[in-house]
PDB file of C-alpha atoms in Angstrom:
ATOM      1  CA  MET A  39     -28.402  24.438  39.119  1.00 43.00           C
ATOM      2  CA  MET A  40     -30.565  27.337  38.452  1.00 42.00           C
ATOM      3  CA  ALA A  41     -26.771  28.873  36.802  1.00 53.00           C
ATOM      4  CA  SER A  42     -26.556  25.547  34.399  1.00 55.00           C
ATOM      5  CA  ARG A  43     -30.016  26.306  32.690  1.00 62.00           C
ATOM      6  CA  GLY A  44     -29.886  26.787  29.099  1.00 71.00           C
ATOM      7  CA  TYR A  45     -26.180  25.266  29.309  1.00 73.00           C
ATOM      8  CA  ASP A  46     -27.159  22.303  29.964  1.00 77.00           C
ATOM      9  CA  MET A  47     -29.969  21.133  27.695  1.00 75.00           C
ATOM     10  CA  THR A  48     -27.460  20.295  24.683  1.00 78.00           C
ATOM     11  CA  PRO A  49     -23.772  19.112  24.237  1.00 79.00           C
ATOM     12  CA  THR A  50     -22.863  21.760  21.544  1.00 80.00           C
ATOM     13  CA  MET A  51     -23.150  24.489  23.935  1.00 82.00           C
ATOM     14  CA  TYR A  52     -20.314  25.516  26.439  1.00 84.00           C
ATOM     15  CA  SER A  53     -21.113  27.116  29.810  1.00 83.00           C
ATOM     16  CA  PRO A  54     -19.365  30.700  30.377  1.00 84.00           C
ATOM     17  CA  ASP A  55     -17.258  29.053  33.176  1.00 84.00           C
ATOM     18  CA  GLY A  56     -16.285  26.410  29.777  1.00 85.00           C
ATOM     19  CA  ARG A  57     -18.153  23.550  31.103  1.00 85.00           C
ATOM     20  CA  ILE A  58     -20.259  20.979  29.011  1.00 86.00           C
ATOM     21  CA  TYR A  59     -22.455  20.066  31.556  1.00 87.00           C
ATOM     22  CA  GLN A  60     -24.167  16.977  29.854  1.00 89.00           C
ATOM     23  CA  VAL A  61     -20.973  15.303  29.117  1.00 91.00           C
ATOM     24  CA  GLU A  62     -20.299  15.696  33.017  1.00 91.00           C
ATOM     25  CA  TYR A  63     -24.232  14.207  33.376  1.00 92.00           C
ATOM     26  CA  ALA A  64     -22.639  11.779  31.231  1.00 93.00           C
ATOM     27  CA  ILE A  65     -19.435  11.102  33.284  1.00 94.00           C
ATOM     28  CA  GLU A  66     -21.739  10.880  37.008  1.00 94.00           C
ATOM     29  CA  THR A  67     -23.845   8.255  35.148  1.00 94.00           C
ATOM     30  CA  VAL A  68     -20.286   6.220  35.434  1.00 95.00           C
ATOM     31  CA  LYS A  69     -19.732   7.231  38.880  1.00 94.00           C
ATOM     32  CA  ARG A  70     -23.020   5.481  40.341  1.00 93.00           C
ATOM     33  CA  GLY A  71     -22.380   2.196  37.895  1.00 91.00           C
ATOM     34  CA  THR A  72     -20.922  -0.527  39.591  1.00 91.00           C
ATOM     35  CA  LEU A  73     -17.496  -0.925  39.540  1.00 94.00           C
ATOM     36  CA  ALA A  74     -15.263  -2.241  36.470  1.00 96.00           C
ATOM     37  CA  ILE A  75     -11.392  -3.197  37.197  1.00 97.00           C
ATOM     38  CA  GLY A  76      -8.593  -3.886  34.395  1.00 97.00           C
ATOM     39  CA  VAL A  77      -5.133  -5.122  36.100  1.00 97.00           C
ATOM     40  CA  LEU A  78      -2.307  -5.428  34.047  1.00 97.00           C
ATOM     41  CA  SER A  79       0.258  -8.406  34.605  1.00 96.00           C
ATOM     42  CA  LYS A  80       3.639  -9.797  32.853  1.00 94.00           C
ATOM     43  CA  GLU A  81       1.918 -12.850  32.058  1.00 96.00           C
ATOM     44  CA  GLY A  82      -1.640 -11.169  29.936  1.00 97.00           C
ATOM     45  CA  VAL A  83      -4.214  -8.802  31.469  1.00 98.00           C
ATOM     46  CA  ILE A  84      -7.739  -9.738  33.913  1.00 97.00           C
ATOM     47  CA  MET A  85     -10.561  -7.343  33.348  1.00 98.00           C
ATOM     48  CA  ALA A  86     -13.177  -7.961  36.320  1.00 96.00           C
ATOM     49  CA  VAL A  87     -16.143  -6.117  37.449  1.00 95.00           C
ATOM     50  CA  GLU A  88     -18.727  -6.310  40.388  1.00 92.00           C
ATOM     51  CA  GLU A  89     -22.467  -7.523  39.173  1.00 88.00           C
ATOM     52  CA  LYS A  90     -25.724  -7.813  41.663  1.00 81.00           C
ATOM     53  CA  PRO A  91     -28.026 -10.384  40.262  1.00 77.00           C
ATOM     54  CA  ARG A  92     -31.469 -10.219  41.390  1.00 77.00           C
ATOM     55  CA  THR A  93     -32.601 -13.220  43.070  1.00 76.00           C
ATOM     56  CA  LEU A  94     -34.260 -15.117  40.150  1.00 76.00           C
ATOM     57  CA  GLN A  95     -31.819 -13.751  37.504  1.00 77.00           C
ATOM     58  CA  SER A  96     -29.844 -16.263  35.368  1.00 75.00           C
ATOM     59  CA  THR A  97     -25.978 -15.789  36.423  1.00 73.00           C
ATOM     60  CA  ASP A  98     -24.356 -17.748  33.630  1.00 75.00           C
ATOM     61  CA  VAL A  99     -24.272 -14.306  31.493  1.00 77.00           C
ATOM     62  CA  THR A 100     -21.870 -11.640  32.142  1.00 82.00           C
ATOM     63  CA  GLN A 101     -23.611  -8.163  31.912  1.00 86.00           C
ATOM     64  CA  LYS A 102     -20.433  -6.006  32.152  1.00 94.00           C
ATOM     65  CA  ILE A 103     -17.770  -7.826  30.521  1.00 96.00           C
ATOM     66  CA  PHE A 104     -17.687  -8.359  26.585  1.00 97.00           C
ATOM     67  CA  GLN A 105     -15.356 -10.010  23.756  1.00 97.00           C
ATOM     68  CA  VAL A 106     -14.354  -7.779  20.890  1.00 97.00           C
ATOM     69  CA  ASP A 107     -12.059  -9.917  19.409  1.00 96.00           C
ATOM     70  CA  TYR A 108     -10.233 -13.354  19.902  1.00 96.00           C
ATOM     71  CA  HIS A 109      -7.576 -11.150  21.651  1.00 97.00           C
ATOM     72  CA  ILE A 110      -9.702  -7.999  23.046  1.00 98.00           C
ATOM     73  CA  GLY A 111     -12.324  -7.355  25.574  1.00 97.00           C
ATOM     74  CA  VAL A 112     -14.215  -4.845  27.276  1.00 98.00           C
ATOM     75  CA  ALA A 113     -15.217  -4.332  30.915  1.00 97.00           C
ATOM     76  CA  ALA A 114     -18.038  -1.533  31.410  1.00 97.00           C
ATOM     77  CA  ALA A 115     -19.514   1.045  34.155  1.00 96.00           C
ATOM     78  CA  GLY A 116     -22.161   3.142  33.955  1.00 94.00           C
ATOM     79  CA  TYR A 117     -25.653   2.954  31.589  1.00 94.00           C
ATOM     80  CA  ILE A 118     -24.911  -0.296  29.966  1.00 94.00           C
ATOM     81  CA  PRO A 119     -26.946  -0.103  27.029  1.00 94.00           C
ATOM     82  CA  ASP A 120     -24.769   2.590  25.985  1.00 95.00           C
ATOM     83  CA  ALA A 121     -21.517  -0.067  25.950  1.00 96.00           C
ATOM     84  CA  ARG A 122     -23.424  -2.683  24.436  1.00 95.00           C
ATOM     85  CA  VAL A 123     -23.900  -0.462  21.120  1.00 95.00           C
ATOM     86  CA  GLN A 124     -19.961   0.892  21.462  1.00 96.00           C
ATOM     87  CA  VAL A 125     -19.242  -2.576  21.649  1.00 97.00           C
ATOM     88  CA  ASP A 126     -21.163  -3.916  18.992  1.00 97.00           C
ATOM     89  CA  SER A 127     -19.104  -0.757  16.560  1.00 96.00           C
ATOM     90  CA  ALA A 128     -15.775  -1.853  18.276  1.00 97.00           C
ATOM     91  CA  ARG A 129     -15.992  -5.686  16.904  1.00 97.00           C
ATOM     92  CA  PHE A 130     -17.244  -4.393  13.215  1.00 97.00           C
ATOM     93  CA  PHE A 131     -14.177  -1.993  13.360  1.00 97.00           C
ATOM     94  CA  SER A 132     -12.017  -4.809  14.444  1.00 96.00           C
ATOM     95  CA  GLN A 133     -13.250  -7.586  11.974  1.00 96.00           C
ATOM     96  CA  GLY A 134     -12.906  -4.705   8.681  1.00 95.00           C
ATOM     97  CA  ASN A 135      -9.531  -4.505  10.104  1.00 94.00           C
ATOM     98  CA  ARG A 136      -8.814  -7.880  10.104  1.00 93.00           C
ATOM     99  CA  MET A 137     -10.468  -8.723   6.492  1.00 94.00           C
ATOM    100  CA  THR A 138      -8.582  -4.966   5.217  1.00 94.00           C
ATOM    101  CA  TYR A 139      -5.287  -5.902   6.485  1.00 93.00           C
ATOM    102  CA  ASP A 140      -5.110  -9.697   7.060  1.00 93.00           C
ATOM    103  CA  GLU A 141      -4.228  -8.934  10.631  1.00 93.00           C
ATOM    104  CA  SER A 142      -5.744  -8.229  14.090  1.00 94.00           C
ATOM    105  CA  VAL A 143      -6.522  -4.843  15.087  1.00 96.00           C
ATOM    106  CA  GLU A 144      -4.272  -3.150  17.412  1.00 97.00           C
ATOM    107  CA  VAL A 145      -5.342  -2.543  21.325  1.00 97.00           C
ATOM    108  CA  ALA A 146      -4.970   1.015  21.078  1.00 97.00           C
ATOM    109  CA  THR A 147      -6.541   1.152  17.806  1.00 97.00           C
ATOM    110  CA  VAL A 148      -9.970  -0.243  19.145  1.00 98.00           C
ATOM    111  CA  ALA A 149      -9.781   2.410  22.118  1.00 98.00           C
ATOM    112  CA  LYS A 150      -8.719   5.014  19.731  1.00 97.00           C
ATOM    113  CA  HIS A 151     -12.445   4.122  17.961  1.00 97.00           C
ATOM    114  CA  LEU A 152     -14.613   4.130  20.577  1.00 97.00           C
ATOM    115  CA  ALA A 153     -13.385   7.351  21.896  1.00 97.00           C
ATOM    116  CA  ASP A 154     -13.817   8.963  18.746  1.00 96.00           C
ATOM    117  CA  GLN A 155     -17.700   7.370  18.476  1.00 93.00           C
ATOM    118  CA  ALA A 156     -17.817   9.040  21.840  1.00 94.00           C
ATOM    119  CA  HIS A 157     -16.702  12.122  21.035  1.00 94.00           C
ATOM    120  CA  GLN A 158     -18.928  12.346  18.075  1.00 92.00           C
ATOM    121  CA  PHE A 159     -22.055  12.197  20.967  1.00 91.00           C
ATOM    122  CA  THR A 160     -20.047  15.399  21.982  1.00 90.00           C
ATOM    123  CA  GLN A 161     -20.977  17.571  19.162  1.00 88.00           C
ATOM    124  CA  TYR A 162     -24.135  17.263  17.360  1.00 82.00           C
ATOM    125  CA  GLY A 163     -27.579  18.709  18.469  1.00 79.00           C
ATOM    126  CA  GLY A 164     -30.658  16.475  19.454  1.00 82.00           C
ATOM    127  CA  VAL A 165     -28.304  13.463  20.848  1.00 85.00           C
ATOM    128  CA  ARG A 166     -27.030  12.865  24.122  1.00 89.00           C
ATOM    129  CA  PRO A 167     -23.346  11.892  25.319  1.00 92.00           C
ATOM    130  CA  ASN A 168     -23.041   7.775  26.167  1.00 93.00           C
ATOM    131  CA  GLY A 169     -23.195   7.385  29.926  1.00 95.00           C
ATOM    132  CA  VAL A 170     -20.436   5.115  30.101  1.00 96.00           C
ATOM    133  CA  SER A 171     -16.800   4.847  30.696  1.00 97.00           C
ATOM    134  CA  MET A 172     -14.766   1.406  29.538  1.00 97.00           C
ATOM    135  CA  ILE A 173     -12.027  -0.547  29.801  1.00 98.00           C
ATOM    136  CA  ILE A 174     -10.419  -2.313  26.894  1.00 98.00           C
ATOM    137  CA  ALA A 175      -7.922  -4.899  27.584  1.00 98.00           C
ATOM    138  CA  GLY A 176      -5.882  -7.114  25.452  1.00 97.00           C
ATOM    139  CA  VAL A 177      -2.953  -8.693  24.162  1.00 97.00           C
ATOM    140  CA  ASP A 178      -1.515  -7.807  20.489  1.00 95.00           C
ATOM    141  CA  GLN A 179       2.033  -7.037  18.697  1.00 94.00           C
ATOM    142  CA  LYS A 180       2.635  -4.587  20.644  1.00 93.00           C
ATOM    143  CA  GLY A 181       2.328  -6.960  24.090  1.00 95.00           C
ATOM    144  CA  GLU A 182      -0.331  -6.269  26.666  1.00 96.00           C
ATOM    145  CA  SER A 183      -2.274  -3.073  27.263  1.00 97.00           C
ATOM    146  CA  ILE A 184      -5.863  -1.645  29.295  1.00 98.00           C
ATOM    147  CA  TYR A 185      -6.846   1.611  27.875  1.00 98.00           C
ATOM    148  CA  VAL A 186      -9.873   3.788  29.424  1.00 98.00           C
ATOM    149  CA  THR A 187     -12.424   5.320  27.925  1.00 97.00           C
ATOM    150  CA  ASP A 188     -14.899   8.026  29.099  1.00 95.00           C
ATOM    151  CA  PRO A 189     -17.724  10.305  27.893  1.00 95.00           C
ATOM    152  CA  SER A 190     -16.029  13.014  26.538  1.00 94.00           C
ATOM    153  CA  GLY A 191     -14.241  10.735  23.903  1.00 95.00           C
ATOM    154  CA  THR A 192     -10.876  10.795  26.162  1.00 95.00           C
ATOM    155  CA  TYR A 193      -8.992   7.718  25.638  1.00 97.00           C
ATOM    156  CA  VAL A 194      -6.009   6.803  28.329  1.00 97.00           C
ATOM    157  CA  GLN A 195      -3.470   4.002  28.871  1.00 97.00           C
ATOM    158  CA  PHE A 196      -3.053   2.415  32.621  1.00 97.00           C
ATOM    159  CA  ALA A 197      -1.498  -0.491  34.459  1.00 97.00           C
ATOM    160  CA  ALA A 198      -4.243  -0.805  36.534  1.00 97.00           C
ATOM    161  CA  ILE A 199      -7.362   1.226  37.006  1.00 97.00           C
ATOM    162  CA  ALA A 200     -11.081   1.138  38.373  1.00 97.00           C
ATOM    163  CA  ILE A 201     -13.992   2.733  37.224  1.00 97.00           C
ATOM    164  CA  GLY A 202     -17.616   2.902  38.572  1.00 94.00           C
ATOM    165  CA  ALA A 203     -18.860   3.699  41.570  1.00 92.00           C
ATOM    166  CA  GLY A 204     -15.889   3.803  44.842  1.00 91.00           C
ATOM    167  CA  SER A 205     -13.403   3.863  41.549  1.00 94.00           C
ATOM    168  CA  ASP A 206     -11.589   6.892  43.731  1.00 94.00           C
ATOM    169  CA  ASP A 207     -10.448   4.920  46.748  1.00 94.00           C
ATOM    170  CA  VAL A 208     -10.147   1.738  44.913  1.00 95.00           C
ATOM    171  CA  ASN A 209      -7.457   3.399  42.634  1.00 96.00           C
ATOM    172  CA  ALA A 210      -6.001   4.274  45.560  1.00 95.00           C
ATOM    173  CA  PHE A 211      -5.606   1.197  46.959  1.00 95.00           C
ATOM    174  CA  LEU A 212      -4.328  -0.454  43.204  1.00 96.00           C
ATOM    175  CA  GLU A 213      -1.788   2.339  43.060  1.00 95.00           C
ATOM    176  CA  LYS A 214      -0.614   0.924  46.274  1.00 94.00           C
ATOM    177  CA  ASN A 215      -0.494  -2.793  45.636  1.00 94.00           C
ATOM    178  CA  TYR A 216       0.282  -2.867  41.895  1.00 95.00           C
ATOM    179  CA  LYS A 217       3.603  -4.022  40.878  1.00 93.00           C
ATOM    180  CA  ASP A 218       4.622  -4.636  37.436  1.00 91.00           C
ATOM    181  CA  ASP A 219       5.967  -7.942  37.801  1.00 92.00           C
ATOM    182  CA  LEU A 220       2.290  -9.484  38.998  1.00 94.00           C
ATOM    183  CA  SER A 221       1.133 -13.077  37.510  1.00 94.00           C
ATOM    184  CA  LEU A 222      -1.918 -13.284  35.940  1.00 96.00           C
ATOM    185  CA  GLU A 223      -3.202 -15.335  39.188  1.00 95.00           C
ATOM    186  CA  ASP A 224      -1.862 -12.595  41.227  1.00 95.00           C
ATOM    187  CA  ALA A 225      -3.691 -10.011  39.117  1.00 96.00           C
ATOM    188  CA  ALA A 226      -6.639 -11.384  39.357  1.00 95.00           C
ATOM    189  CA  ALA A 227      -6.574 -12.044  43.115  1.00 95.00           C
ATOM    190  CA  LEU A 228      -5.616  -7.998  43.296  1.00 95.00           C
ATOM    191  CA  ALA A 229      -8.802  -7.440  41.488  1.00 95.00           C
ATOM    192  CA  ILE A 230     -10.940  -9.498  43.751  1.00 94.00           C
ATOM    193  CA  ALA A 231      -9.410  -7.451  46.512  1.00 93.00           C
ATOM    194  CA  ALA A 232     -10.186  -4.253  44.939  1.00 93.00           C
ATOM    195  CA  ILE A 233     -13.542  -5.212  44.306  1.00 92.00           C
ATOM    196  CA  LYS A 234     -14.169  -6.534  47.787  1.00 89.00           C
ATOM    197  CA  LEU A 235     -12.994  -3.235  49.052  1.00 86.00           C
ATOM    198  CA  LYS A 236     -16.483  -1.400  47.877  1.00 77.00           C
ATOM    199  CA  ALA A 237     -18.793  -4.152  47.926  1.00 70.00           C
ATOM    200  CA  GLU A 238     -21.358  -4.895  50.345  1.00 65.00           C
ATOM    201  CA  GLN A 239     -20.660  -8.638  50.087  1.00 61.00           C
ATOM    202  CA  LYS A 240     -17.377  -9.014  51.686  1.00 64.00           C
ATOM    203  CA  GLU A 241     -17.664 -13.010  51.407  1.00 71.00           C
ATOM    204  CA  GLY A 242     -17.534 -15.499  48.235  1.00 69.00           C
ATOM    205  CA  VAL A 243     -17.310 -14.106  44.634  1.00 81.00           C
ATOM    206  CA  ASN A 244     -20.954 -14.815  43.819  1.00 83.00           C
ATOM    207  CA  ASP A 245     -21.141 -10.754  42.721  1.00 87.00           C
ATOM    208  CA  ILE A 246     -17.835 -10.747  40.839  1.00 91.00           C
ATOM    209  CA  LYS A 247     -17.520 -11.620  37.017  1.00 93.00           C
ATOM    210  CA  MET A 248     -13.739 -11.770  35.202  1.00 96.00           C
ATOM    211  CA  ALA A 249     -12.095 -12.486  32.193  1.00 96.00           C
ATOM    212  CA  LYS A 250      -8.621 -12.768  31.127  1.00 97.00           C
ATOM    213  CA  ILE A 251      -6.047 -12.867  28.211  1.00 97.00           C
ATOM    214  CA  SER A 252      -2.960 -14.233  28.672  1.00 96.00           C
ATOM    215  CA  SER A 253      -0.126 -13.326  26.840  1.00 95.00           C
ATOM    216  CA  GLU A 254       0.617 -16.904  25.748  1.00 95.00           C
ATOM    217  CA  SER A 255      -2.556 -17.738  24.145  1.00 94.00           C
ATOM    218  CA  LYS A 256      -3.748 -13.863  23.499  1.00 95.00           C
ATOM    219  CA  ILE A 257      -7.640 -15.554  23.237  1.00 96.00           C
ATOM    220  CA  PHE A 258     -10.002 -13.930  25.763  1.00 97.00           C
ATOM    221  CA  GLU A 259     -11.173 -16.432  28.148  1.00 96.00           C
ATOM    222  CA  LYS A 260     -14.102 -16.123  31.013  1.00 95.00           C
ATOM    223  CA  VAL A 261     -12.707 -16.912  34.228  1.00 94.00           C
ATOM    224  CA  SER A 262     -14.711 -20.013  35.694  1.00 90.00           C
ATOM    225  CA  GLU A 263     -16.215 -19.705  39.270  1.00 88.00           C
ATOM    226  CA  ALA A 264     -14.136 -22.387  40.960  1.00 91.00           C
ATOM    227  CA  ASP A 265     -10.824 -20.730  39.509  1.00 92.00           C
ATOM    228  CA  LEU A 266     -12.567 -17.335  41.268  1.00 92.00           C
ATOM    229  CA  GLN A 267     -13.119 -19.272  44.137  1.00 91.00           C
ATOM    230  CA  LYS A 268      -8.881 -20.264  44.302  1.00 91.00           C
ATOM    231  CA  TYR A 269      -8.180 -16.532  43.136  1.00 90.00           C
ATOM    232  CA  SER A 270     -10.184 -15.496  45.964  1.00 90.00           C
ATOM    233  CA  GLN A 271      -8.340 -17.124  48.474  1.00 88.00           C
ATOM    234  CA  THR A 272      -4.843 -15.414  47.811  1.00 86.00           C
ATOM    235  CA  ALA A 273      -6.301 -11.760  47.562  1.00 84.00           C
ATOM    236  CA  SER A 274      -6.580 -11.729  51.184  1.00 79.00           C
ATOM    237  CA  LYS A 275      -2.668 -10.578  51.139  1.00 79.00           C
ATOM    238  CA  PHE A 276      -3.582  -7.088  49.228  1.00 79.00           C
ATOM    239  CA  VAL A 277      -6.006  -6.350  51.837  1.00 71.00           C
ATOM    240  CA  PRO A 278      -5.266  -3.385  54.197  1.00 61.00           C
TER     241      PRO A 278
END
């Protein structure tokens, strides 16, 4: 750690071995966050997160899944206040695109915008990188798509992805079980099975929140607890 002193005080300075420590620290913050998962299906997209509410906390409001536009949602892992700021930026950007061009913005365009915003915080002194990664999922003119951004400003497209604590093992699980022809319900079941792989609470769905966007409606919808229970019953077929 002593070798990094000086180089880890600002995101504008490379260490002698070509590292930006502030960005690495932000990525470590993401790895300490609870799981967030995105799964692509032939019928739409699924976003799911693990949330661990306190005993007296209201669970009606999802803290880690956000709606950006009618057809785009975001699931976040890491420092959630940073996610809220980025989501607000994405909402302004999306509505500005609609007003300027009279059409809905593409998912890839929103992902690039958020990645550009994150990258700016790695270039100036007096700021810190955003300690959050986000899954941007939606259905646009080009079809269904899922992107992931990270604190460095990188954005990458995936068919299925997990971010947060234990994501390496969960991604290995998704690689093994994901198929291109999944229905939306099977994608939801796979997301639940993936979260339970690392969750402290293996039974029930009290710690899981989910949203979906179907290819037919192209509308962001939160998944009800009753539907979560139904999807959970079929998640067993993905359990190793």
